[in-house]
Tab-separated table of C-alpha atoms and ligand atoms in Angstrom:
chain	number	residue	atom	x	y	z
A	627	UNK	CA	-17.287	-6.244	15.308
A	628	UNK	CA	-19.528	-4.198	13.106
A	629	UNK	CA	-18.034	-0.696	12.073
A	630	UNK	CA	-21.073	0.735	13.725
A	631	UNK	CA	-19.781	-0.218	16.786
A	632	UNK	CA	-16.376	0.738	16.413
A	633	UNK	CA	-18.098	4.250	15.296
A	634	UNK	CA	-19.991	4.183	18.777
A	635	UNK	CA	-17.183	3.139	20.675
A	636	UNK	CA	-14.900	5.574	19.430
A	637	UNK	CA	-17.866	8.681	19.043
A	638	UNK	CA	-16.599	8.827	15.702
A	639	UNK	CA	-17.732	10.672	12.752
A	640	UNK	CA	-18.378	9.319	9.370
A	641	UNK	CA	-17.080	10.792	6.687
A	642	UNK	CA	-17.863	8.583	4.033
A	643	UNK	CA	-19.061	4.897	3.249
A	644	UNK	CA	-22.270	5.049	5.623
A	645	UNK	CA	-23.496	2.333	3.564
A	646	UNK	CA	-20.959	0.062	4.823
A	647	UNK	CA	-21.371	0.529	8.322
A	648	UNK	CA	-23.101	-3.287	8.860
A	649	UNK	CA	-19.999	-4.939	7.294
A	650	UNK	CA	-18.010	-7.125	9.882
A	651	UNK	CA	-14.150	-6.539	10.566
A	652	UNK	CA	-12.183	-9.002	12.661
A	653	UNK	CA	-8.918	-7.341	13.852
A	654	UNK	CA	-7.330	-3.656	13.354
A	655	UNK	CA	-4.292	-2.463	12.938
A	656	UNK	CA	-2.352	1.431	14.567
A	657	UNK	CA	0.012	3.054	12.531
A	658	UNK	CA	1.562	6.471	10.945
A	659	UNK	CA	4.112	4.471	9.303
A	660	UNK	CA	2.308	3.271	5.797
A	661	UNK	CA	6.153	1.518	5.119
A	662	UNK	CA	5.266	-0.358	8.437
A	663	UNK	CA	1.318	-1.549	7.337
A	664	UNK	CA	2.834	-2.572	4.179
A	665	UNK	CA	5.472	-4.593	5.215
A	666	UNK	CA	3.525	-6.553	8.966
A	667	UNK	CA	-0.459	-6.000	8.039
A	668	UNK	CA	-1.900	-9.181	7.100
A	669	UNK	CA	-5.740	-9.453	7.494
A	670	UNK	CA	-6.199	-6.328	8.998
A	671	UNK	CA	-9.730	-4.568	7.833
A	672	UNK	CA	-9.417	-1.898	10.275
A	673	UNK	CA	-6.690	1.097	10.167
A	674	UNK	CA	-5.857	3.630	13.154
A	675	UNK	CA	-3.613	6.893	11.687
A	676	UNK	CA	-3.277	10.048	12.189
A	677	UNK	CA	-1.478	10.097	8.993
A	678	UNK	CA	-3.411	12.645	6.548
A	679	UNK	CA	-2.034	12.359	2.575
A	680	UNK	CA	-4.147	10.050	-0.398
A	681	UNK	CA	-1.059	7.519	0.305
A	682	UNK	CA	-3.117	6.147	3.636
A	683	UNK	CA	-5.815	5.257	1.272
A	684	UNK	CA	-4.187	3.422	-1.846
A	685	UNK	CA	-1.954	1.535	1.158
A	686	UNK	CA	-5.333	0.460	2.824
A	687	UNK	CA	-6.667	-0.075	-0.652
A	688	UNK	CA	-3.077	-2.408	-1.836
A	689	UNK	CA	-3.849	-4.670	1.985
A	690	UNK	CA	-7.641	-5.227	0.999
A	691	UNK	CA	-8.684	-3.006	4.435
A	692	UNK	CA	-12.127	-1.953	4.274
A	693	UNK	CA	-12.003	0.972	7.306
A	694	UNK	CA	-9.677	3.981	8.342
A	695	UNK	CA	-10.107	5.725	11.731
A	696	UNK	CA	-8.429	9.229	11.687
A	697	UNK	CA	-7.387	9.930	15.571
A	698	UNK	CA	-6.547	13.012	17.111
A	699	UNK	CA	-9.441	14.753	14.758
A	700	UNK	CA	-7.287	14.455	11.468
A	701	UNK	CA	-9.599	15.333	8.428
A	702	UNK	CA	-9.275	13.650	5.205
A	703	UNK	CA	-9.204	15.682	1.974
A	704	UNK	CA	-11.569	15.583	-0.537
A	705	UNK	CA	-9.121	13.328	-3.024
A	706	UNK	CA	-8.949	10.760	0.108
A	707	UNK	CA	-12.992	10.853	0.087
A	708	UNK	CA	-13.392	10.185	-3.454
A	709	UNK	CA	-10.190	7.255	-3.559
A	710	UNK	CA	-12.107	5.826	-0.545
A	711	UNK	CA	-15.451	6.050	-1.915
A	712	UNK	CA	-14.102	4.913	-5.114
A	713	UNK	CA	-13.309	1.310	-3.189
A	714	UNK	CA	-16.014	1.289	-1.707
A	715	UNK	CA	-14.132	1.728	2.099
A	716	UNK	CA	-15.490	3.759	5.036
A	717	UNK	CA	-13.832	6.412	6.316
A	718	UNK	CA	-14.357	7.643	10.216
A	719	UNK	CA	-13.016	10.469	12.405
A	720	UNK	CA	-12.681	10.595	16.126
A	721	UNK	CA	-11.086	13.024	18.403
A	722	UNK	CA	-9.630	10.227	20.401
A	723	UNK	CA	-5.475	10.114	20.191
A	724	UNK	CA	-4.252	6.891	18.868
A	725	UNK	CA	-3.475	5.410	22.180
A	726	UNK	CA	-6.734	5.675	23.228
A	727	UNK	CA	-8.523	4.933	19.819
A	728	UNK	CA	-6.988	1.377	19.624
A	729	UNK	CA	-7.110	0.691	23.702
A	730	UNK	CA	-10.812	1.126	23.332
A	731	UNK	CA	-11.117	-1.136	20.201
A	732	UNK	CA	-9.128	-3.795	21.686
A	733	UNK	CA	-10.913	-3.745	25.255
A	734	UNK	CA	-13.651	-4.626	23.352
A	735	UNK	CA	-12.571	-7.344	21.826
A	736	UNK	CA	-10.928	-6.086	18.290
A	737	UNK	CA	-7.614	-7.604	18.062
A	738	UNK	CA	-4.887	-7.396	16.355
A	739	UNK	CA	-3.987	-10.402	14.768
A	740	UNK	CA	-1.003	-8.965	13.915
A	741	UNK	CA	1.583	-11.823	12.912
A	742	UNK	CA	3.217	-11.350	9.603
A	743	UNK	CA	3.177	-13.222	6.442
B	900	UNK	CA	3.516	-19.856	-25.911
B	901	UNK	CA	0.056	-17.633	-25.812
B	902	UNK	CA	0.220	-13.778	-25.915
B	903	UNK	CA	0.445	-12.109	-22.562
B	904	UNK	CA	-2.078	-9.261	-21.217
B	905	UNK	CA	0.470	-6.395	-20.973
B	906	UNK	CA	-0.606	-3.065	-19.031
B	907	UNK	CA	2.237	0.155	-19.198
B	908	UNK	CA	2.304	2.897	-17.399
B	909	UNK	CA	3.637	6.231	-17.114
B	910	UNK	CA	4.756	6.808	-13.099
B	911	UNK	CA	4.612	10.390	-12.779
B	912	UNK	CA	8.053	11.228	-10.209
B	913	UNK	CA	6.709	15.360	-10.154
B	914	UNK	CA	3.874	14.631	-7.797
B	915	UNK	CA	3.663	12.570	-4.646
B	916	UNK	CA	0.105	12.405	-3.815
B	917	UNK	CA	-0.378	10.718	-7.371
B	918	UNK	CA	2.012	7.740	-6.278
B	919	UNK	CA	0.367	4.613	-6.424
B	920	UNK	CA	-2.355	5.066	-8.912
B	921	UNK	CA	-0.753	2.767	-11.737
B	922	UNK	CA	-1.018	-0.054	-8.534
B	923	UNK	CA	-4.702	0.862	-7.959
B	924	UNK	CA	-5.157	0.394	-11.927
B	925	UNK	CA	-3.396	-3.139	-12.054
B	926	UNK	CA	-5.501	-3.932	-8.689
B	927	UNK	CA	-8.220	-3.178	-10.653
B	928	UNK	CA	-7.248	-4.997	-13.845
B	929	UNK	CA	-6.196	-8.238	-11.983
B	930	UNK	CA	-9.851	-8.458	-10.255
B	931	UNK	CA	-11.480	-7.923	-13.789
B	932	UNK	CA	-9.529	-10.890	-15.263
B	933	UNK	CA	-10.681	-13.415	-12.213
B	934	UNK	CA	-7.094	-13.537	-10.719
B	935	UNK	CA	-6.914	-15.636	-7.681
B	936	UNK	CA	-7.484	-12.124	-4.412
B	937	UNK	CA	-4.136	-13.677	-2.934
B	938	UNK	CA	-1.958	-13.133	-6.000
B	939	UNK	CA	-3.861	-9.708	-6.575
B	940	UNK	CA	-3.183	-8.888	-3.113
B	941	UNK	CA	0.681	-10.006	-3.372
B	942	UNK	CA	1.235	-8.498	-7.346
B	943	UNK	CA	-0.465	-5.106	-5.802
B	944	UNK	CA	1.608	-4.547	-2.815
B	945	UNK	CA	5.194	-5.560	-4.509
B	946	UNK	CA	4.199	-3.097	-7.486
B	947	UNK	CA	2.937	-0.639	-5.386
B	948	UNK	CA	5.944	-0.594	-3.168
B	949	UNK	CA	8.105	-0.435	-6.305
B	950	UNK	CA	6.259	2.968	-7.587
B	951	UNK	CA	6.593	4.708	-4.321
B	952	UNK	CA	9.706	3.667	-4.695
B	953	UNK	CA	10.450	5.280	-8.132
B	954	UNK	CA	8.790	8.556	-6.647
B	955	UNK	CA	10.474	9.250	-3.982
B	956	UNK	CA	14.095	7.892	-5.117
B	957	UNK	CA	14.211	8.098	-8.819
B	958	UNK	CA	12.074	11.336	-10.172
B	959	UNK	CA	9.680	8.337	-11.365
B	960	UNK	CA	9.901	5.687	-14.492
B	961	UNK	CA	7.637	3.416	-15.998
B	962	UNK	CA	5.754	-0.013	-15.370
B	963	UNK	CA	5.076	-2.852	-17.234
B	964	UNK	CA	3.120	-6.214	-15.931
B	965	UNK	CA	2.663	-9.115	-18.118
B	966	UNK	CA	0.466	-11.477	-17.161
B	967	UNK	CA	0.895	-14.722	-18.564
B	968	UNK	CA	-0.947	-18.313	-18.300
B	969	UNK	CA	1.819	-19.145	-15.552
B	970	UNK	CA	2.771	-16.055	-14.502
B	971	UNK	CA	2.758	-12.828	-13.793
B	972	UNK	CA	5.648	-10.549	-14.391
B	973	UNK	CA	6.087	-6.355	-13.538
B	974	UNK	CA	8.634	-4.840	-14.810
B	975	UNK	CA	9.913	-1.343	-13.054
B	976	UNK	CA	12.241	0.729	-15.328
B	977	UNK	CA	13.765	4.410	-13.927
B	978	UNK	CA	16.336	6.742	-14.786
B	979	UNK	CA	17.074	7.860	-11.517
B	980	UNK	CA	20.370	7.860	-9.016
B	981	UNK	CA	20.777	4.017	-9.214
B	982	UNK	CA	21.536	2.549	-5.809
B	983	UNK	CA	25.556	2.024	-4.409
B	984	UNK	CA	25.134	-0.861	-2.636
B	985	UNK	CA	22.050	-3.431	-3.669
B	986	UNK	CA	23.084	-5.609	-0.561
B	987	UNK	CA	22.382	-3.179	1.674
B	988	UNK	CA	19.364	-1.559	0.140
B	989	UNK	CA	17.837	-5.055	0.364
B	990	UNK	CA	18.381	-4.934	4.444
B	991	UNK	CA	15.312	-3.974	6.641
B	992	UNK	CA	15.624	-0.463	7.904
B	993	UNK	CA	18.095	0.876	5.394
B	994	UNK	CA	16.675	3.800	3.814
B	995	UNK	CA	17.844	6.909	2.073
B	996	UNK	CA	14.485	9.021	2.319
B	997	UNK	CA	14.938	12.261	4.028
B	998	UNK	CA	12.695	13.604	6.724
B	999	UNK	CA	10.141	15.001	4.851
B	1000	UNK	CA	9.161	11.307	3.153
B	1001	UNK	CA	8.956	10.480	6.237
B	1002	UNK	CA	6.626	12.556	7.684
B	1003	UNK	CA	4.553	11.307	4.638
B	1004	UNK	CA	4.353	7.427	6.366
B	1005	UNK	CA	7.305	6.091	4.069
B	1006	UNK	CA	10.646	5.747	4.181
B	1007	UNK	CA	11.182	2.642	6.676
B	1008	UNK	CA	13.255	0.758	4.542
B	1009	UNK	CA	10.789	-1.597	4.351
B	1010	UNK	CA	9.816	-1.469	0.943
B	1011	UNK	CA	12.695	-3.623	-1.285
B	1012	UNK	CA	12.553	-6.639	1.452
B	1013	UNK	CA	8.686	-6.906	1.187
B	1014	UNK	CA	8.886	-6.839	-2.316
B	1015	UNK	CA	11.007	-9.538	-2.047
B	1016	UNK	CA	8.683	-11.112	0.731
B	1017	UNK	CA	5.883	-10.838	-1.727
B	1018	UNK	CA	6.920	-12.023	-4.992
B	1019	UNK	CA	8.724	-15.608	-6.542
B	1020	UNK	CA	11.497	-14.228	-7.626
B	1021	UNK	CA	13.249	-10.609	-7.656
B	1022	UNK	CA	15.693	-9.397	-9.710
B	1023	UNK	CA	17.492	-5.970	-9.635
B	1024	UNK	CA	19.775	-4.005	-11.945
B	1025	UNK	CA	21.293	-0.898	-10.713
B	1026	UNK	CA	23.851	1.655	-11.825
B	1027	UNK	CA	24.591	4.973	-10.720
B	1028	UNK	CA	23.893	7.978	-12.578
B	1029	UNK	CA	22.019	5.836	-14.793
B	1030	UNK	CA	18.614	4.163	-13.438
B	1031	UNK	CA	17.525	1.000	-11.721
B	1032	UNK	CA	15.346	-1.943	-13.156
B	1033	UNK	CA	13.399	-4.465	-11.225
B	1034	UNK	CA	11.862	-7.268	-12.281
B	1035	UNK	CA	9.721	-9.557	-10.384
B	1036	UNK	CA	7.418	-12.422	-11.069
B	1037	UNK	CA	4.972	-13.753	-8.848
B	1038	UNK	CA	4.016	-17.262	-10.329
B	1039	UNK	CA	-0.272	-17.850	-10.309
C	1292	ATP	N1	14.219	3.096	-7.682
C	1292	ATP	C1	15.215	3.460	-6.838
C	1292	ATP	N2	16.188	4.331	-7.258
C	1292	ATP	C2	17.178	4.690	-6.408
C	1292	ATP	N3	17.298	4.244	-5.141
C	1292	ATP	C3	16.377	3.393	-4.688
C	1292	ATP	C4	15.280	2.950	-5.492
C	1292	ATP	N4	14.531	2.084	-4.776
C	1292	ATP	C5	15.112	2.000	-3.574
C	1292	ATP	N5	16.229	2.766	-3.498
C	1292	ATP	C6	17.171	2.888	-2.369
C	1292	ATP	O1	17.038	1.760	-1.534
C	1292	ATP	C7	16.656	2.171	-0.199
C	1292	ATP	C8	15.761	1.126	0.414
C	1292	ATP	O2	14.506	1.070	-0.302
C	1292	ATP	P1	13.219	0.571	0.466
C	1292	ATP	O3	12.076	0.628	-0.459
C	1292	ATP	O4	13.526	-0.743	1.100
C	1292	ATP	O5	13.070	1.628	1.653
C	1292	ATP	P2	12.523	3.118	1.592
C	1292	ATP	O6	11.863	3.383	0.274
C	1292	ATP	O7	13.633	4.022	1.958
C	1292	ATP	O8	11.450	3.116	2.741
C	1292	ATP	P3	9.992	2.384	2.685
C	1292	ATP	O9	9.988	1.526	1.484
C	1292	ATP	O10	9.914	1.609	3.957
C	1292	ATP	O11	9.000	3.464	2.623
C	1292	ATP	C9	16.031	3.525	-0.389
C	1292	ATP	O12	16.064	4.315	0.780
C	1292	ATP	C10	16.891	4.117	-1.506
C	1292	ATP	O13	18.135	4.560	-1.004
C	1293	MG	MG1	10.401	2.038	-0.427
């Protein structure tokens, strides 16, 4: 799935990265725990959270992912934009809740891969 | 035996938000030498783990890797609390980090065990009072 699509899907808002919306991601990952993406993310691009601190960003940065959704209309600050924008990773907002966010994601055919290393 | 690449840094334990940025600089060190992305990816998370860590435990420390032909070593130095038992920090789901780490996304107790999941080998010193050291290789 293109992040274009998971922008569409999820009426999302970009907040930075726009230039990467045409790059393919293959599976996503939900979490508030970063502890937990660390430890059972493998190949995830893709992370859900409606975690809001720069940590969310390095972790994503540290598992290679190339996308974070914020859910329930979490905004990042402007030290998250320039970390993310800095790796070169998109960052989206939706208003969707988490539950939601990923249901609509995987209905479409997102997984999530999720097996550990 | 040829001279290593070493890279040292400072881990600042004042300010959370900071955490991780000596990780982001090895990440970014690691790519610039043509290091295989799988070791990058493994050396990255272990250290990165092991800073957070030093935060929100030990009032921060400092960081050495060494990369070598073979080899790539870090080396995670703190004077902090030291931990009691080793044995059981090692355990999934032990943890020590009050509520308000939490609320940050940390403090699963997941941290030692992956950086044991992600390295070769993993060594720890601890005492109390005094300050931890880890040391951890991850072979290339
Ligand atoms: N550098 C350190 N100094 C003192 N105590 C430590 C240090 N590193 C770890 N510990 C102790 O070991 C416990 C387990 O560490 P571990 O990294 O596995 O989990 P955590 O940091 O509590 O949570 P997570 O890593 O999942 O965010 C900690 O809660 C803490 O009590
Ligand atoms: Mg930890």
């Amino acid at each position: 799935m293109k992040i274009s699509e998971i922008k569409e899907l999820l009426k999302a808002e970009v907040v930075c990265g726009e230039e990467s919306l045409d790059r393919e991601v293959g599976s996503a990952c939900g979490s508030d725990m970063m502890s937990d993406v660390l430890a059972y993310v493998k190949d995830q691009a893709v992370l859900l959270t409606g975690l809001v601190n720069p940590q969310v960003v390095r972790t994503a940065e540290m598992m290679d992912m190339v996308c974070i959704v914020f859910v329930r209309s979490k905004c990042p600050t402007e030290e998250m934009i320039e970390l993310a924008t800095e790796h070169g990773m998109v960052l989206l907002k939706t208003q969707k809740r988490m539950y939601e966010a990923c249901g609509k994601l995987y209905a479409n055919g997102l997984g999530g891969n999720g097996e550990r290393k | 035996m040829t001279d290593a690449v070493r890279l040292h840094f400072l881990v600042d334990g004042e300010d959370f938000t900071s955490a991780g940025q000596a990780s982001v600089q090895v990440k970014k060190n690691l790519r610039q030498l043509g290091i295989a992305p799988e070791i990058i990816r493994k050396v990255s998370i272990a250290m990165y783990e092991g800073e957070i860590n030093m935060v929100i435990h030990a009032g921060g420390g400092e960081a050495d890797v060494l990369i070598y032909e073979d080899r790539i070593e870090i080396e995670l130095v703190d004077r902090g609390p030291g931990i009691a038992n080793i044995d059981l920090a090692m355990q999934e789901g032990f943890s020590t980090a009050p509520d308000n780490i939490r609320s940050l996304g940390f403090g699963a107790g997941m941290g030692l065990p992956n950086m044991k999941r992600y390295t070769d080998s993993m060594h720890i010193e601890s005492a109390l009072g005094e300050g931890t050291r880890i040391l951890m290789t991850v072979r290339l």
